[in-house]
Structures are given as C-alpha cells and as structure tokens.
Amino acid sequence: MEDIPSTRSAKILLADDEKTTRELLARALEATGFHVQTVSNGAEALEKMRQEEFDLLITDLLMPNMTGTELIEQARKLLPDLIAIVVTAHATLETAIQALQQGAYDYITKPFKPEVIIPVIERGLEKSRLQQKNAELTAITKKLQELEQIKSDLLDTITHEFSTPISIIKAYVDMFLDGHFDSSNPRHVEGLRSIRSAVIRLERLVMNLLTLSLGKGKGFDLKKEKILIQDIISNALSQLNEEITKKNINVVLNIQPDLPALDADPTKLSIAVLNLLDNAVKFNKTNGTIRISASILKSKSIGVAISDTGIGIPDDKLEEIYSPFTQVDMSSTRGHQGTGLGLAVAKSIIEAHGGKITLKSKLGKGSTFIFVIAH
C-alpha cells in the first residue's frame, strides 16, 4: 500500500444501507477535503476495494446480507492495512467489543455530528501512517542486518581465500631462503609449483574483484574487436591445465568448424569463459568429465555450453548462484576453493556484451552453463 495520507486528502469508502445518512456524511467529509466513495452494502464495498485502494473504511454495523464486522473481516483480506471505523444506531457493549475484535479502529454511535467523526478519522489515518513507517523501518533494519551478515561473510571468505595461498607461499619461501632448496628434489620442485598455484589463485581472486568493481555503476568499458571463441576456450583450458591434470578430468571438445568471429572484448570475455571453466573444474569429481561445445544458432548467435559431472546445484539455489560471494551449500563446499565471485563476474560480462547465460543442473549429477552472444 502506498504512503497513507495523514491529511484530509485521504480516500474513504463509506458503506451504509441508509441512503440519507450515507449522503449527508459523504457531503460533510468531502467538504473538509476527504475523497469519499459510497456504497449501500458489503458486497459493493468489497467490489470497490478489488478495483482500487482506500485509506479508510467507514461501515454501518447492521446492513443486509453482510454485517459491518463481516465486511471488515473480508476487507482486511484485500487491504490488510485498511483502517476501519464502525457506526451504528444499535450500540451495545457486545457489538462494540465484537467490532473491535474484528479489527475496527473505533466505534461511533448514531446519530452523530460530522465534527465528531473527523478527529477519529484523522487519528486512525495517523495511526496507519505510523504503522507503515514502523514497518518500513523494520524492513530497513532487517536489510541492514542482512548486509552486515553479507559483509561479515565476505570478510571471512576473502580472509580465507587470501590467507591460504599466502601461508603456502610463505612456508616454501622461508624454507628456500634458509638454503634448503634443491632443484633435484621432487618435493622442492613441487613446492615451487605450489607457490605458482597459490599466486595464480590470488591473481584470479584479485582479477574477479576488480572486474566486479569495474562492472558496477555505468558498467564495463568494453574494448571490442574481432575474436574467435575457440581461441578464448583454448586459452582458458591452458590456464586451467594444472588443475585439470591434478583431478584427472577428461575434457571433451565439440567446436563447430569455421565459427565466425565475435565482436567482443577479448580480455573481459576471456575472464568470463575462464570463470565458467574454473567452476566446472572446481566442482567436478576426480576422474570426471567436462564437455565444451560451441556452435552457430538460428538466431545468428554463437552458443557455448560447458557441462560438468560435478556436485550439481539444488533447485532452490539456482536463483542465487550468480550472487557474488555465494557458493552452493558453503558448509559442505569449503573444500572447493573459491569465493563464489566467478559466476557473478561471468554473468555480468556476458550480459554486458548483450548476451544471455542460462543454467541447467541436477544435484549430484552436474551442471551445464550455456551462454549466447551475437557475432
């Protein structure tokens, strides 16, 4: 519901089966600035409320077919924040209590002068306005708490992602500086490889953070040129060769011959493809398979599909998979290095090129990312 007026410009729906009372009260309220619509029964009132919103309902208690309390109950289903005032010539303590229990703000006995009900209306509108402001503040507070949690999770993730490779680098560098490096020792050579892997890991993290930052606001400044998607894929596989070999992953390529060149930013698109392939490697099983296909589509676009035989993604997580710093079931995937940045970066780059990325996944069976870019 939109901001509820605290002035006399509020929209009021008046329901009363007595025509004279209805018309006299409507004229009196309109004379003071309120916008009033009138109906003679509960059914008409509900129909009006289905068509538009009102700030306040004034209803007679006893009307044919539907009482005022029944109308309030039904009206609240349509307009939960609606303020309701009951008027009646047949006042009893029991009916007053019943009306208030059904959510009426106040209860006025007929006959009454307009100057009696106007302050009640204004107090009701002010109460509603304050309730709405309170709800807005509650929502803002909740959002701030969520952002604070995201910030905390982000710092924890970034700290973990930086500290692990830094510890590896420091340990081996300290050992080598102590004069223990022996190029003929396989363990020492493996140590150098570990340093290189740690540096590459840090480099990718910084690259993704920088790319995500550059994509905010006005978006990416794309420096487009003619490039071949097969070259982008080949280069990304080359960069991931060590990880692919370590997990003994079988890579199956199905690239359509003579694909036309893409008009794209080679640096940015390389980052997107690298992140998608890195995700396929990272969450794949040992001895798993990655299938990469690229072909021309009927839409005169180039479609690329990257499939893995990894852990897959639950259906209820598909919507948030592209959110920065999100990994599926973080508690169980901490063994998989990563911040969850990669997919967010890949999506933003592909969309910056006017493309589209989609995901098909089955938990425990693997995932397939498909992106399409016009050539």
mmCIF file of C-alpha atoms in Angstrom, residues 129-267:
data_model
loop_
_atom_site.group_PDB
_atom_site.id
_atom_site.type_symbol
_atom_site.label_atom_id
_atom_site.label_comp_id
_atom_site.label_asym_id
_atom_site.label_seq_id
_atom_site.Cartn_x
_atom_site.Cartn_y
_atom_site.Cartn_z
ATOM 1 C CA ARG A 129 0.807 6.153 8.721
ATOM 2 C CA LEU A 130 2.923 5.468 11.795
ATOM 3 C CA GLN A 131 2.378 1.708 11.441
ATOM 4 C CA GLN A 132 3.534 1.869 7.842
ATOM 5 C CA LYS A 133 6.596 3.921 8.756
ATOM 6 C CA ASN A 134 7.368 1.434 11.502
ATOM 7 C CA ALA A 135 7.056 -1.439 9.012
ATOM 8 C CA GLU A 136 9.378 0.385 6.615
ATOM 9 C CA LEU A 137 11.920 0.969 9.381
ATOM 10 C CA THR A 138 11.671 -2.692 10.387
ATOM 11 C CA ALA A 139 12.313 -3.730 6.780
ATOM 12 C CA ILE A 140 15.277 -1.346 6.544
ATOM 13 C CA THR A 141 16.680 -2.689 9.814
ATOM 14 C CA LYS A 142 16.334 -6.250 8.539
ATOM 15 C CA LYS A 143 18.050 -5.302 5.282
ATOM 16 C CA LEU A 144 20.895 -3.628 7.174
ATOM 17 C CA GLN A 145 21.287 -6.749 9.310
ATOM 18 C CA GLU A 146 21.405 -8.870 6.152
ATOM 19 C CA LEU A 147 24.006 -6.543 4.633
ATOM 20 C CA GLU A 148 26.037 -6.715 7.831
ATOM 21 C CA GLN A 149 25.920 -10.519 7.650
ATOM 22 C CA ILE A 150 26.957 -10.405 3.988
ATOM 23 C CA LYS A 151 29.820 -8.091 4.932
ATOM 24 C CA SER A 152 30.870 -10.462 7.700
ATOM 25 C CA ASP A 153 30.665 -13.488 5.395
ATOM 26 C CA LEU A 154 32.553 -11.582 2.712
ATOM 27 C CA LEU A 155 35.385 -10.664 5.060
ATOM 28 C CA ASP A 156 35.547 -14.247 6.295
ATOM 29 C CA THR A 157 35.626 -15.604 2.741
ATOM 30 C CA ILE A 158 38.166 -13.082 1.464
ATOM 31 C CA THR A 159 40.360 -13.651 4.525
ATOM 32 C CA HIS A 160 40.263 -17.404 3.945
ATOM 33 C CA GLU A 161 40.929 -17.070 0.224
ATOM 34 C CA PHE A 162 43.928 -14.818 0.782
ATOM 35 C CA SER A 163 45.371 -16.462 3.885
ATOM 36 C CA THR A 164 45.598 -19.997 2.477
ATOM 37 C CA PRO A 165 47.774 -19.221 -0.583
ATOM 38 C CA ILE A 166 49.781 -16.649 1.374
ATOM 39 C CA SER A 167 50.573 -19.296 4.001
ATOM 40 C CA ILE A 168 51.703 -21.699 1.262
ATOM 41 C CA ILE A 169 53.911 -19.076 -0.352
ATOM 42 C CA LYS A 170 55.431 -18.003 2.975
ATOM 43 C CA ALA A 171 56.176 -21.552 4.114
ATOM 44 C CA TYR A 172 58.048 -22.513 0.934
ATOM 45 C CA VAL A 173 59.819 -19.170 0.580
ATOM 46 C CA ASP A 174 61.037 -19.406 4.185
ATOM 47 C CA MET A 175 62.317 -22.911 3.519
ATOM 48 C CA PHE A 176 64.112 -21.862 0.333
ATOM 49 C CA LEU A 177 65.604 -18.754 1.972
ATOM 50 C CA ASP A 178 67.042 -20.991 4.672
ATOM 51 C CA GLY A 179 69.062 -22.634 1.917
ATOM 52 C CA HIS A 180 67.056 -25.832 1.728
ATOM 53 C CA PHE A 181 66.126 -25.599 -1.946
ATOM 54 C CA ASP A 182 67.383 -28.467 -4.077
ATOM 55 C CA SER A 183 66.261 -28.405 -7.713
ATOM 56 C CA SER A 184 66.886 -32.155 -7.948
ATOM 57 C CA ASN A 185 64.495 -32.826 -5.068
ATOM 58 C CA PRO A 186 60.967 -33.544 -6.442
ATOM 59 C CA ARG A 187 59.381 -32.260 -3.224
ATOM 60 C CA HIS A 188 61.131 -28.927 -3.604
ATOM 61 C CA VAL A 189 60.113 -28.640 -7.247
ATOM 62 C CA GLU A 190 56.563 -29.442 -6.207
ATOM 63 C CA GLY A 191 56.895 -26.655 -3.646
ATOM 64 C CA LEU A 192 57.635 -24.202 -6.446
ATOM 65 C CA ARG A 193 54.577 -25.441 -8.285
ATOM 66 C CA SER A 194 52.521 -24.892 -5.122
ATOM 67 C CA ILE A 195 53.812 -21.332 -4.938
ATOM 68 C CA ARG A 196 52.875 -20.775 -8.556
ATOM 69 C CA SER A 197 49.385 -22.233 -7.982
ATOM 70 C CA ALA A 198 48.915 -20.020 -4.931
ATOM 71 C CA VAL A 199 49.955 -16.929 -6.886
ATOM 72 C CA ILE A 200 47.574 -17.844 -9.724
ATOM 73 C CA ARG A 201 44.781 -18.314 -7.195
ATOM 74 C CA LEU A 202 45.427 -14.866 -5.727
ATOM 75 C CA GLU A 203 45.698 -13.374 -9.199
ATOM 76 C CA ARG A 204 42.274 -14.766 -10.189
ATOM 77 C CA LEU A 205 40.710 -13.536 -6.972
ATOM 78 C CA VAL A 206 42.051 -10.016 -7.496
ATOM 79 C CA MET A 207 41.016 -10.157 -11.167
ATOM 80 C CA ASN A 208 37.438 -11.082 -10.249
ATOM 81 C CA LEU A 209 37.206 -8.471 -7.501
ATOM 82 C CA LEU A 210 38.498 -5.792 -9.864
ATOM 83 C CA THR A 211 36.226 -6.913 -12.710
ATOM 84 C CA LEU A 212 33.172 -6.952 -10.453
ATOM 85 C CA SER A 213 34.053 -3.483 -9.190
ATOM 86 C CA LEU A 214 34.526 -2.107 -12.714
ATOM 87 C CA GLY A 215 31.174 -3.539 -13.771
ATOM 88 C CA LYS A 216 29.265 -1.572 -11.134
ATOM 89 C CA GLY A 217 27.709 1.802 -11.830
ATOM 90 C CA LYS A 218 27.926 2.640 -15.526
ATOM 91 C CA GLY A 219 29.011 -0.887 -16.421
ATOM 92 C CA PHE A 220 32.010 -2.211 -18.300
ATOM 93 C CA ASP A 221 34.009 -0.143 -20.755
ATOM 94 C CA LEU A 222 34.210 -2.809 -23.454
ATOM 95 C CA LYS A 223 37.083 -2.634 -25.922
ATOM 96 C CA LYS A 224 35.652 -4.804 -28.669
ATOM 97 C CA GLU A 225 37.499 -6.447 -31.509
ATOM 98 C CA LYS A 226 37.053 -9.492 -33.714
ATOM 99 C CA ILE A 227 37.936 -12.643 -31.764
ATOM 100 C CA LEU A 228 37.397 -16.387 -32.139
ATOM 101 C CA ILE A 229 35.570 -18.161 -29.325
ATOM 102 C CA GLN A 230 37.662 -21.289 -29.897
ATOM 103 C CA ASP A 231 40.796 -19.264 -29.089
ATOM 104 C CA ILE A 232 39.191 -17.967 -25.884
ATOM 105 C CA ILE A 233 38.267 -21.521 -24.846
ATOM 106 C CA SER A 234 41.706 -22.899 -25.719
ATOM 107 C CA ASN A 235 43.457 -20.177 -23.726
ATOM 108 C CA ALA A 236 41.240 -20.789 -20.674
ATOM 109 C CA LEU A 237 41.885 -24.541 -20.793
ATOM 110 C CA SER A 238 45.607 -23.851 -20.980
ATOM 111 C CA GLN A 239 45.422 -21.731 -17.826
ATOM 112 C CA LEU A 240 43.500 -24.477 -16.026
ATOM 113 C CA ASN A 241 45.664 -27.340 -17.281
ATOM 114 C CA GLU A 242 47.350 -27.960 -13.932
ATOM 115 C CA GLU A 243 44.033 -28.213 -12.046
ATOM 116 C CA ILE A 244 42.521 -30.385 -14.788
ATOM 117 C CA THR A 245 45.511 -32.738 -14.700
ATOM 118 C CA LYS A 246 45.524 -32.924 -10.906
ATOM 119 C CA LYS A 247 41.886 -34.109 -10.839
ATOM 120 C CA ASN A 248 42.352 -36.300 -13.934
ATOM 121 C CA ILE A 249 39.401 -34.633 -15.651
ATOM 122 C CA ASN A 250 38.585 -35.638 -19.213
ATOM 123 C CA VAL A 251 37.855 -32.618 -21.434
ATOM 124 C CA VAL A 252 35.674 -33.284 -24.480
ATOM 125 C CA LEU A 253 35.565 -30.549 -27.128
ATOM 126 C CA ASN A 254 32.863 -30.220 -29.763
ATOM 127 C CA ILE A 255 33.569 -26.942 -31.552
ATOM 128 C CA GLN A 256 31.753 -26.364 -34.835
ATOM 129 C CA PRO A 257 34.287 -25.756 -37.638
ATOM 130 C CA ASP A 258 34.577 -22.311 -39.222
ATOM 131 C CA LEU A 259 32.783 -20.415 -36.478
ATOM 132 C CA PRO A 260 32.534 -16.700 -37.321
ATOM 133 C CA ALA A 261 34.438 -14.193 -35.212
ATOM 134 C CA LEU A 262 32.744 -12.479 -32.295
ATOM 135 C CA ASP A 263 32.750 -8.722 -31.837
ATOM 136 C CA ALA A 264 33.767 -8.726 -28.179
ATOM 137 C CA ASP A 265 36.234 -7.521 -25.581
ATOM 138 C CA PRO A 266 38.874 -10.296 -25.587
ATOM 139 C CA THR A 267 40.086 -9.598 -22.051
#
